[in-house]
Short mmCIF file of C-alpha atoms in Angstrom, two decimals:
data_model
loop_
_atom_site.label_atom_id
_atom_site.label_comp_id
_atom_site.label_asym_id
_atom_site.label_seq_id
_atom_site.Cartn_x
_atom_site.Cartn_y
_atom_site.Cartn_z
CA MET A 1 -125.63 -10.50 117.75
CA ILE A 2 -126.18 -6.97 119.03
CA TYR A 3 -128.77 -6.02 116.43
CA ASN A 4 -132.53 -5.81 116.00
CA MET A 5 -133.65 -7.05 112.58
CA ASN A 6 -137.17 -5.66 112.97
CA ILE A 7 -136.05 -2.19 114.01
CA ALA A 8 -133.52 -2.06 111.17
CA CYS A 9 -136.28 -3.03 108.73
CA LEU A 10 -138.49 -0.18 110.01
CA VAL A 11 -135.64 2.34 109.72
CA LEU A 12 -135.00 1.26 106.12
CA GLY A 13 -138.72 1.54 105.38
CA CYS A 14 -138.72 5.15 106.59
CA LEU A 15 -135.58 5.95 104.58
CA MET A 16 -137.25 4.63 101.44
CA ALA A 17 -140.31 6.80 102.10
CA ASN A 18 -138.19 9.88 102.87
CA PRO A 19 -134.65 9.50 101.45
CA ALA A 20 -133.68 12.98 102.71
CA LEU A 21 -133.40 11.44 106.18
CA CYS A 22 -130.15 9.82 105.02
CA PHE A 23 -128.52 13.26 105.27
CA SER A 24 -130.38 14.75 108.23
CA PRO A 25 -127.91 16.39 110.67
CA LYS A 26 -130.42 15.64 113.44
CA TYR A 27 -130.36 11.90 112.67
CA PRO A 28 -126.87 10.98 111.37
CA ILE A 29 -126.78 7.45 110.03
CA SER A 30 -124.32 5.28 108.10
CA LYS A 31 -123.87 1.80 106.67
CA GLY A 32 -122.13 0.86 109.95
CA ASP A 33 -125.49 0.96 111.71
CA PHE A 34 -126.53 -2.06 109.58
CA GLU A 35 -123.20 -3.90 109.75
CA PRO A 36 -124.47 -7.14 111.38
CA CYS A 37 -126.77 -7.79 108.41
CA ARG A 38 -125.10 -7.72 104.99
CA PHE A 39 -128.48 -7.57 103.22
CA HIS A 40 -129.61 -4.53 105.23
CA GLN A 41 -126.29 -2.85 104.47
CA VAL A 42 -126.77 -3.41 100.74
CA VAL A 43 -130.29 -1.91 100.95
CA TYR A 44 -129.06 1.13 102.90
CA ILE A 45 -126.21 1.82 100.46
CA GLY A 46 -128.68 1.66 97.58
CA ILE A 47 -131.06 4.06 99.32
CA ALA A 48 -128.24 6.50 100.12
CA ARG A 49 -127.02 6.52 96.52
CA LEU A 50 -130.51 7.18 95.19
CA ALA A 51 -131.03 9.90 97.81
CA GLN A 52 -127.75 11.53 96.75
CA SER A 53 -129.05 11.70 93.19
CA GLY A 54 -132.21 13.47 94.38
CA ALA A 55 -134.77 10.65 94.75
CA GLN A 56 -137.85 11.71 96.74
CA ASN A 57 -139.43 8.28 97.26
CA ILE A 58 -137.78 4.93 96.59
CA GLY A 59 -139.51 1.77 95.41
CA GLU A 60 -138.40 -1.74 94.56
CA VAL A 61 -137.68 -1.00 90.88
CA GLU A 62 -135.36 1.94 91.66
CA LEU A 63 -133.47 -0.07 94.29
CA ASP A 64 -133.21 -3.13 92.05
CA ASN A 65 -131.72 -1.07 89.21
CA CYS A 66 -129.32 0.71 91.55
CA ILE A 67 -128.02 -2.41 93.32
CA LYS A 68 -127.73 -4.33 90.04
CA ALA A 69 -124.56 -2.37 89.21
CA ASN A 70 -122.64 -4.37 91.88
CA LYS A 71 -122.63 -8.10 91.14
CA ALA A 72 -121.88 -9.28 94.70
CA ALA A 73 -124.39 -6.89 96.25
CA TYR A 74 -127.04 -7.90 93.72
CA GLU A 75 -126.61 -11.57 94.59
CA THR A 76 -127.22 -10.71 98.26
CA TRP A 77 -130.26 -8.65 97.18
CA GLN A 78 -131.73 -11.53 95.18
CA ASP A 79 -130.92 -14.18 97.80
CA ASN A 80 -132.95 -12.19 100.35
CA LYS A 81 -135.85 -11.48 97.97
CA GLY A 82 -135.14 -7.74 97.91
CA LEU A 83 -138.16 -6.81 95.79
CA GLU A 84 -140.53 -8.32 98.35
CA PHE A 85 -138.57 -6.78 101.24
CA VAL A 86 -139.16 -3.26 99.95
CA ASP A 87 -142.95 -3.67 99.99
CA VAL A 88 -142.92 -5.19 103.47
CA ALA A 89 -140.56 -2.61 104.99
CA LYS A 90 -142.47 0.38 103.59
CA SER A 91 -145.86 -1.01 104.61
CA LEU A 92 -144.74 -1.72 108.20
CA ALA A 93 -142.81 1.52 108.83
CA THR A 94 -144.56 4.63 110.13
CA LEU A 95 -142.65 7.77 109.19
CA GLU A 96 -143.92 9.66 112.25
CA ASN A 97 -142.19 7.04 114.45
CA TYR A 98 -138.81 7.35 112.75
CA GLU A 99 -137.16 8.95 115.78
CA VAL A 100 -138.16 5.95 117.93
CA TYR A 101 -136.78 3.44 115.41
CA TYR A 102 -133.64 5.50 114.87
CA GLU A 103 -132.86 5.83 118.60
CA LYS A 104 -133.06 2.05 119.09
CA LEU A 105 -130.87 1.36 116.04
CA ARG A 106 -128.19 3.83 117.19
CA LYS A 107 -128.18 2.54 120.78
CA LEU A 108 -127.35 -0.92 119.48
CA SER A 109 -124.66 0.49 117.16
CA LEU A 110 -123.11 2.26 120.14
CA LEU A 111 -123.18 -0.93 122.22
CA ARG A 112 -121.51 -2.91 119.41
CA GLU A 113 -118.71 -0.34 119.31
CA LEU A 114 -118.33 -0.35 123.10
CA ASP A 115 -118.26 -4.14 123.05
CA GLY A 116 -115.64 -4.09 120.30
CA GLN A 117 -113.45 -1.80 122.42
CA GLY A 118 -113.59 -4.21 125.34
CA PHE A 119 -116.18 -2.52 127.53
CA ASP A 120 -118.53 -4.63 129.62
CA ILE A 121 -122.00 -4.00 128.16
CA THR A 122 -123.94 -6.70 130.00
CA GLU A 123 -125.82 -3.98 131.89
CA TYR A 124 -127.46 -3.04 128.60
CA TYR A 125 -127.18 -6.17 126.46
CA ASP A 126 -126.66 -9.64 127.92
CA GLY A 127 -126.51 -12.52 125.50
CA GLU A 128 -129.56 -11.90 123.33
CA VAL A 129 -131.41 -9.86 125.96
CA ASP A 130 -131.81 -6.17 125.05
CA LYS A 131 -132.11 -3.97 128.16
CA THR A 132 -131.97 -0.55 126.45
CA ASP A 133 -135.68 0.34 126.35
CA SER A 134 -135.52 2.58 129.42
CA CYS A 135 -132.32 4.45 128.51
CA SER A 136 -131.05 6.78 125.78
CA VAL A 137 -127.76 7.13 123.91
CA SER A 138 -126.80 9.92 126.33
CA ASP A 139 -127.62 7.70 129.33
CA ILE A 140 -125.33 4.97 128.02
CA LEU A 141 -122.53 7.41 127.27
CA ASN A 142 -122.84 9.03 130.69
CA ASN A 143 -122.21 5.63 132.21
CA TYR A 144 -118.89 5.39 130.36
CA GLU A 145 -118.10 9.11 130.63
CA GLY A 146 -114.39 8.97 131.30
CA LYS A 147 -113.64 6.51 128.51
CA THR A 148 -115.98 7.55 125.73
CA SER A 149 -115.19 11.15 124.78
CA THR A 150 -114.61 10.28 121.12
CA LEU A 151 -117.74 8.16 120.97
CA ARG A 152 -119.84 10.97 122.49
CA THR A 153 -118.79 13.34 119.72
CA LYS A 154 -119.71 10.70 117.15
CA TYR A 155 -123.09 9.65 118.55
CA ASP A 156 -124.41 12.51 120.69
CA THR A 157 -125.21 15.23 118.16
CA HIS A 158 -126.37 17.58 120.93
CA TYR A 159 -122.98 17.59 122.61
CA VAL A 160 -120.01 19.78 121.55
CA ARG A 161 -118.45 20.61 118.18
CA GLU A 162 -115.02 21.69 119.44
CA GLU A 163 -113.28 21.98 122.79
CA MET A 164 -110.15 23.64 124.19
CA TYR A 165 -108.98 25.46 127.31
CA ALA A 166 -109.13 29.23 127.01
CA GLY A 167 -105.66 30.68 126.58
CA GLU A 168 -104.14 27.65 124.85
CA ASP A 169 -101.47 28.42 122.23
CA THR A 170 -101.95 32.19 122.51
CA GLU A 171 -98.69 33.15 120.81
CA SER A 172 -99.52 31.04 117.77
CA LEU A 173 -103.02 32.54 117.64
CA LEU A 174 -101.63 36.09 117.73
CA SER A 175 -99.17 35.21 115.01
CA GLU A 176 -102.03 33.94 112.84
CA PHE A 177 -103.97 37.18 113.33
CA GLU A 178 -100.86 39.21 112.49
CA GLN A 179 -100.43 37.30 109.25
CA ALA A 180 -104.14 37.22 108.39
CA PRO A 181 -106.42 39.50 110.48
CA LEU A 182 -109.98 38.33 111.03
CA PHE A 183 -111.43 40.24 108.09
CA GLY A 184 -113.28 39.10 105.00
CA ALA A 185 -113.57 40.29 101.43
CA VAL A 186 -114.55 43.87 100.57
CA MET A 187 -118.22 44.45 99.73
CA CYS A 188 -119.64 47.06 97.34
CA SER A 189 -120.29 49.32 100.37
CA PRO A 190 -117.08 50.47 102.12
CA TYR A 191 -119.04 51.27 105.28
CA GLN A 192 -120.82 47.92 105.35
CA THR A 193 -117.47 46.19 104.85
CA THR A 194 -116.20 47.95 107.98
CA LEU A 195 -119.31 47.21 110.05
CA TYR A 196 -119.31 43.50 109.13
CA ARG A 197 -115.51 43.13 109.19
CA GLY A 198 -115.86 42.17 105.56
CA TRP A 199 -117.69 39.30 103.94
CA CYS A 200 -116.04 36.24 105.49
CA ARG A 201 -116.10 32.68 104.27
CA GLY A 202 -118.28 30.54 106.53
CA HIS A 203 -120.52 33.55 107.27
CA LEU A 204 -124.14 34.11 106.26
CA LEU A 205 -125.38 37.61 105.43
CA LEU A 206 -129.04 38.48 104.91
CA ARG A 207 -130.23 41.65 103.19
CA SER A 208 -133.99 42.29 103.25
CA ALA A 209 -136.06 44.81 101.33
CA ALA A 210 -139.50 45.43 99.89
CA SER A 211 -140.17 44.50 96.27
CA ALA A 212 -138.50 46.65 93.58
CA VAL A 213 -136.01 48.29 95.96
CA GLY A 214 -133.07 46.44 94.41
CA LYS A 215 -132.21 43.37 96.49
CA THR A 216 -131.01 41.38 93.49
CA ARG A 217 -128.98 44.24 92.00
CA LEU A 218 -127.24 44.99 95.30
CA ALA A 219 -126.41 41.29 95.69
CA VAL A 220 -125.01 41.15 92.14
CA SER A 221 -122.85 44.17 92.95
CA ASP A 222 -121.49 42.43 96.07
CA LEU A 223 -120.89 39.16 94.24
CA VAL A 224 -119.11 40.87 91.36
CA SER A 225 -116.89 42.72 93.84
CA VAL A 226 -115.51 39.35 95.04
CA GLY A 227 -116.04 37.22 91.93
CA ALA A 228 -115.02 39.22 88.84
CA LYS A 229 -111.37 39.11 87.79
CA LYS A 230 -111.64 42.50 86.08
CA LEU A 231 -114.00 45.49 86.31
CA TRP A 232 -114.49 48.52 84.09
CA SER A 233 -112.90 51.70 85.46
CA ASP A 234 -114.24 55.03 84.22
CA ASP A 235 -111.02 56.72 85.36
CA ALA A 236 -108.82 54.36 83.35
CA ALA A 237 -111.38 54.07 80.52
CA ASP A 238 -110.55 50.38 80.43
CA TYR A 239 -110.88 47.10 82.31
CA ILE A 240 -108.46 46.77 85.21
CA ASP A 241 -107.64 43.86 87.52
CA ASN A 242 -109.88 43.48 90.55
CA PRO A 243 -107.56 43.25 93.60
CA ASN A 244 -110.53 41.95 95.63
CA TYR A 245 -111.03 38.88 93.43
CA GLN A 246 -111.56 35.82 95.65
CA GLY A 247 -112.11 33.04 93.12
CA ALA A 248 -115.09 31.26 91.55
CA THR A 249 -118.58 32.22 92.76
CA PHE A 250 -122.21 31.27 92.15
CA PHE A 251 -125.62 32.98 92.02
CA ILE A 252 -128.69 30.82 92.69
CA HIS A 253 -131.96 32.51 91.71
CA THR A 254 -135.58 31.44 91.74
CA GLU A 255 -137.76 33.86 89.79
CA MET A 256 -136.11 35.32 86.66
CA LEU A 257 -134.79 33.83 83.42
CA THR A 258 -131.06 33.19 83.60
CA ARG A 259 -129.96 34.16 80.08
CA GLU A 260 -132.38 37.03 79.40
CA ASN A 261 -132.73 38.57 82.90
CA ILE A 262 -129.89 37.62 85.25
CA ASN A 263 -126.93 37.44 82.88
CA PRO A 264 -127.44 41.03 81.56
CA ILE A 265 -127.33 42.37 85.13
CA PHE A 266 -123.89 40.80 85.59
CA LEU A 267 -122.76 42.15 82.22
CA SER A 268 -123.82 45.65 83.33
CA ALA A 269 -122.14 45.36 86.72
CA ILE A 270 -118.81 44.42 85.15
CA SER A 271 -118.92 46.72 82.11
CA GLY A 272 -120.49 49.80 83.70
CA VAL A 273 -122.93 49.96 80.74
CA ASP A 274 -126.54 50.67 81.70
CA ASN A 275 -128.63 47.50 81.88
CA SER A 276 -131.56 49.04 80.05
CA LYS A 277 -129.36 49.75 77.02
CA ILE A 278 -128.27 46.12 76.92
CA ILE A 279 -131.74 44.58 77.11
CA ASP A 280 -133.23 47.23 74.75
CA GLY A 281 -130.56 46.44 72.16
CA LYS A 282 -129.48 50.10 71.94
CA LEU A 283 -125.73 49.87 72.46
CA ASN A 284 -123.38 51.99 70.43
CA ARG A 285 -120.21 50.47 68.99
CA GLU A 286 -118.01 51.35 72.00
CA GLU A 287 -120.59 50.08 74.53
CA LYS A 288 -121.12 46.84 72.61
CA ALA A 289 -117.37 46.16 72.63
CA ARG A 290 -117.28 46.78 76.40
CA VAL A 291 -120.16 44.39 77.04
CA ILE A 292 -118.65 41.68 74.83
CA LYS A 293 -115.43 42.04 76.82
CA ALA A 294 -117.49 41.82 80.04
CA GLY A 295 -118.80 38.47 78.79
CA ASP A 296 -115.21 37.25 78.38
CA VAL A 297 -114.43 38.43 81.93
CA LEU A 298 -117.48 36.58 83.26
CA LEU A 299 -116.45 33.34 81.58
CA ASP A 300 -112.89 33.65 82.86
CA SER A 301 -114.12 34.47 86.39
CA HIS A 302 -116.29 31.31 86.70
CA ILE A 303 -119.43 32.99 88.04
CA ARG A 304 -122.02 30.21 87.81
CA LEU A 305 -125.67 31.28 87.35
CA ILE A 306 -128.21 28.71 88.59
CA ASP A 307 -132.01 28.75 88.24
CA MET A 308 -133.74 26.75 91.02
CA PRO A 309 -137.42 27.80 91.21
CA ASP A 310 -138.47 24.59 93.01
CA PHE A 311 -135.59 24.59 95.47
CA THR A 312 -135.43 22.57 98.66
CA SER A 313 -132.91 22.92 101.46
CA ARG A 314 -131.34 19.61 100.53
CA GLY A 315 -131.23 20.64 96.87
CA LEU A 316 -129.49 23.89 97.77
CA GLU A 317 -126.90 21.99 99.77
CA ARG A 318 -126.20 19.65 96.84
CA LYS A 319 -125.76 22.58 94.47
CA ILE A 320 -123.54 24.54 96.89
CA LYS A 321 -121.42 21.42 97.44
CA GLU A 322 -121.18 20.93 93.68
CA CYS A 323 -120.05 24.53 93.09
CA VAL A 324 -117.41 24.24 95.82
CA GLU A 325 -116.10 20.86 94.67
CA GLN A 326 -116.24 21.43 90.89
CA ASP A 327 -115.42 25.16 90.61
CA GLY A 328 -113.63 25.81 93.91
CA ALA A 329 -116.30 28.43 94.70
CA SER A 330 -115.61 30.60 97.73
CA TYR A 331 -118.66 32.92 97.72
CA GLY A 332 -122.27 32.62 96.62
CA VAL A 333 -125.69 34.26 96.67
CA PHE A 334 -129.11 32.66 97.06
CA ASP A 335 -131.90 34.91 95.77
CA TYR A 336 -134.01 34.56 97.92
CA CYS A 337 -135.43 33.04 101.17
CA GLN A 338 -139.09 32.31 100.52
CA LEU A 339 -141.57 29.48 100.90
CA ASN A 340 -142.50 27.19 98.03
CA SER A 341 -144.39 23.92 97.86
CA ALA A 342 -141.25 21.78 97.52
CA LEU A 343 -139.68 23.32 100.63
CA SER A 344 -142.92 22.85 102.59
CA VAL A 345 -143.08 19.17 101.63
CA GLU A 346 -139.41 18.68 102.52
CA TYR A 347 -139.76 20.09 106.04
CA LYS A 348 -143.05 18.26 106.58
CA GLN A 349 -141.36 14.97 105.69
CA SER A 350 -138.33 15.78 107.83
CA MET A 351 -140.35 16.75 110.91
CA GLY A 352 -143.21 14.32 110.39
CA THR A 353 -145.86 17.03 110.68
CA SER A 354 -147.07 20.20 108.98
CA VAL A 355 -144.75 23.18 109.44
CA ARG A 356 -145.83 26.82 109.73
CA PRO A 357 -144.48 29.05 106.93
CA ASP A 358 -142.46 31.16 109.38
CA MET A 359 -140.86 28.02 110.84
CA ALA A 360 -139.95 26.73 107.37
CA ILE A 361 -138.29 29.99 106.32
CA ALA A 362 -136.43 30.26 109.63
CA GLY A 363 -135.33 26.65 109.16
CA LEU A 364 -134.04 27.46 105.68
CA VAL A 365 -131.93 30.34 107.01
CA LYS A 366 -130.56 28.06 109.74
CA ASP A 367 -129.65 25.46 107.10
CA LEU A 368 -127.89 28.07 104.93
CA LYS A 369 -125.69 29.01 107.89
CA VAL A 370 -124.82 25.32 108.37
CA TYR A 371 -123.90 25.02 104.66
CA ALA A 372 -121.75 28.18 104.82
CA GLU A 373 -119.69 26.66 107.63
CA LEU A 374 -119.73 23.10 106.29
CA TYR A 375 -118.37 24.08 102.87
CA ASN A 376 -116.36 27.14 104.01
CA VAL A 377 -118.18 29.45 101.61
CA GLY A 378 -119.39 33.02 102.17
CA LEU A 379 -123.15 33.05 101.60
CA MET A 380 -125.52 35.95 101.11
CA SER A 381 -129.28 35.75 100.82
CA MET A 382 -132.23 38.09 100.68
CA SER A 383 -135.79 38.22 101.98
CA GLN A 384 -138.95 40.30 101.78
CA LEU A 385 -140.30 42.68 104.44
CA ASN A 386 -143.64 42.81 106.19
CA ASP A 387 -145.50 46.12 106.54
CA HIS A 388 -144.07 46.75 110.02
CA TRP A 389 -141.12 48.63 108.47
CA LYS A 390 -143.47 51.52 107.66
CA GLU A 391 -144.36 51.98 111.33
CA VAL A 392 -141.01 51.74 113.14
CA LYS A 393 -138.30 54.37 113.41
CA PHE A 394 -135.52 51.83 112.95
CA CYS A 395 -136.02 48.82 110.68
CA ASP A 396 -134.84 45.63 112.38
CA ALA A 397 -135.61 41.90 112.45
CA THR A 398 -139.24 42.58 113.45
CA CYS A 399 -139.73 43.81 109.88
CA LEU A 400 -138.69 40.54 108.23
CA ALA A 401 -141.42 38.73 106.32
CA GLY A 402 -141.56 35.17 107.58
CA ALA A 403 -139.97 35.12 111.00
CA LYS A 404 -138.04 37.41 113.31
CA SER A 405 -136.02 34.33 114.31
CA MET A 406 -134.36 34.40 110.88
CA GLN A 407 -131.81 36.72 112.50
CA ASP A 408 -130.65 34.13 115.05
CA LYS A 409 -128.09 32.38 112.83
CA LEU A 410 -126.97 35.42 110.83
CA ASP A 411 -123.48 36.88 110.95
CA GLY A 412 -124.75 40.10 109.39
CA GLY A 413 -128.28 41.38 108.84
CA SER A 414 -129.57 44.51 107.12
CA ILE A 415 -132.73 46.07 105.70
CA VAL A 416 -132.78 48.39 102.69
CA ILE A 417 -135.51 50.93 101.98
CA ASN A 418 -135.75 53.92 99.67
CA ALA A 419 -133.95 56.90 101.20
CA LYS A 420 -137.07 59.07 101.20
CA ALA A 421 -139.45 56.34 102.41
CA LYS A 422 -139.27 57.92 105.88
CA PRO A 423 -139.51 61.70 105.16
CA LYS A 424 -138.77 62.81 108.74
CA SER A 425 -135.54 60.86 108.77
CA PHE A 426 -134.48 62.13 105.35
CA LYS A 427 -135.17 65.72 106.38
CA LYS A 428 -132.75 65.31 109.30
CA ILE A 429 -129.89 64.24 107.04
CA GLU A 430 -130.39 66.93 104.39
CA PRO A 431 -128.04 69.37 106.23
CA PHE A 432 -125.29 66.74 106.08
CA LEU A 433 -125.73 66.53 102.31
CA ARG A 434 -125.32 70.29 101.90
CA LYS A 435 -122.38 70.39 104.30
CA GLN A 436 -120.55 67.66 102.43
CA GLY A 437 -121.25 69.31 99.09
CA PHE A 438 -123.65 66.74 97.70
CA GLY A 439 -126.41 69.31 97.27
CA ALA A 440 -130.12 68.70 96.87
CA ASP A 441 -129.75 67.34 93.32
CA ALA A 442 -131.31 63.86 93.21
CA LEU A 443 -128.38 62.67 91.12
CA GLN A 444 -126.06 63.52 93.99
CA SER A 445 -128.23 62.39 96.88
CA PRO A 446 -128.74 58.95 98.47
CA ASN A 447 -131.58 56.90 97.05
CA ILE A 448 -131.32 54.02 99.56
CA VAL A 449 -130.66 53.69 103.27
CA GLU A 450 -129.43 50.37 104.68
CA TYR A 451 -130.27 49.61 108.31
CA ILE A 452 -127.66 47.39 109.98
CA TYR A 453 -129.50 45.51 112.72
CA LYS A 454 -126.98 42.70 113.28
CA SER A 455 -123.21 42.55 112.98
CA ARG A 456 -121.93 39.57 114.93
CA TYR A 457 -118.22 40.37 114.61
CA GLY A 458 -118.25 44.12 114.02
CA ASN A 459 -116.44 46.68 116.17
CA TYR A 460 -119.62 48.67 116.79
CA GLY A 461 -121.35 45.98 118.85
CA ASP A 462 -125.11 46.28 119.03
CA GLU A 463 -125.18 49.92 117.91
CA ARG A 464 -127.98 50.31 115.34
CA LEU A 465 -126.62 52.17 112.33
CA LYS A 466 -127.81 53.37 108.93
CA ILE A 467 -125.72 53.59 105.77
CA TRP A 468 -126.94 56.28 103.34
CA SER A 469 -125.99 55.38 99.76
CA LYS A 470 -126.81 55.76 96.11
CA ILE A 471 -127.22 52.67 93.96
CA ASP A 472 -127.17 53.08 90.20
CA ARG A 473 -129.74 50.44 89.27
CA GLY A 474 -128.52 50.51 85.67
CA THR A 475 -124.89 49.62 86.39
CA MET A 476 -125.14 48.25 89.96
CA ARG A 477 -122.43 50.69 91.13
CA ARG A 478 -122.91 51.87 94.71
CA THR A 479 -121.70 55.10 96.33
CA ASP A 480 -121.73 55.48 100.13
CA PHE A 481 -122.38 58.95 101.58
CA PHE A 482 -122.23 58.62 105.37
CA VAL A 483 -123.43 56.65 108.41
CA THR A 484 -125.93 57.76 111.05
CA ASN A 485 -127.29 56.18 114.21
CA GLU A 486 -130.96 55.43 114.81
CA ARG A 487 -131.50 59.09 115.81
CA ASP A 488 -130.08 60.22 112.44
CA GLU A 489 -126.94 61.66 114.02
CA LEU A 490 -123.68 61.33 112.11
CA VAL A 491 -121.42 58.48 113.25
CA LYS A 492 -117.79 58.32 112.23
CA VAL A 493 -117.10 54.98 110.59
CA GLU A 494 -113.93 54.20 108.66
CA ARG A 495 -114.36 53.28 105.01
CA THR A 496 -112.74 49.95 104.16
CA VAL A 497 -111.51 50.06 100.58
CA ILE A 498 -108.87 48.31 98.52
CA ASP A 499 -106.14 49.96 96.52
CA SER A 500 -108.31 50.40 93.44
CA GLU A 501 -111.93 51.54 93.63
CA PHE A 502 -114.42 50.93 90.88
#
């Protein structure tokens, strides 16, 4: 039997101590890895089910109750004294050594599959003699290189995700682009939509700002632009269909109350009624009717609001997966990337050692990008700034609180500051305001400037650009003025809009 009972026991012990390992992309594992031992398979399935439901640490009582639901499995559990096994496995396993146990288990799984496909494996396993101590999964696969391409993809997680020869099927590719150009949904900023080539599904956007600048309100405006079926139009004096509607969406937040704080912001964004009037209870009859109608639009649009103050990366994935599978969600916002105790514990358990705060936040951003691609959902998140933004001429990833490396996995990255936070820069753009007829009136001038420091798929490459805009923090409506480069010189950028503007 190509199996190591002791190693399997140690792996199961680690999984009980840290169930999140069942879903680690770094250490993929399945019931097939325990196939030679029916009892071990039953234990693994029980652990995986409890992990899926959010268990943080699994003991004998939890496993016994879980396995009891299947009569045949429970008989196997009892025949092998499952309650005693749990204590033994957890006491013998050392979580810090999980990678060692895991590597041995997977090597034997690979050899069983090679043996089942008719390969001669006696070089690595002869009779009951295991000869794999001095080699890795990659070493074994390299030895069967020409015949194991499918197995390499399955077992070697550091190999490739997709492969083709450049130039294959070009005509079909061009036809696809002609029918559906590589461009995502329209954002609340026409200029940002152009620079990012829209908000695409599978992409992760990060907008960073200091406290009280309006990160949440800008994100609500963007989410409403893709997630509300109707929006109030001042020109029509009525609600009109949103031609940019993409389907169900979700908004995960961590700090405010959902019903009293977050929901009114969405009501304002859809109705165009000032948020302060809603929460102060000072609506007139016409405004109240508009807001009530906005509530109906919200319900019909399936914008799910989720409060997760003690979020973990794994918890976020479960919730994103749930929104996609239950609602058919196509876009979502996570407000916002920060460190909490639950996230720290999660990464410490996953890595087997303490993790620096900057590494944890960078790891969270990396995970969000994985989830965006895995569930084909457009994700947007936010983060705070460090004080470096006050010193630099152009705000970029060096200004991100947490880690500059947060930018590595982003498809689009920006930083928002108050328009007059850098007086020298604002003074340079004042002539443009007068020339374009905006005037010096604060009501007609930009109150924010958004620095675009990363646009992976944009037509402007690595050019560092600023979008000068006005955000109405009461209604979340945004008006773009113009775009400048890092020297505050005007740059001509096309405005991407849809047929109806709100």
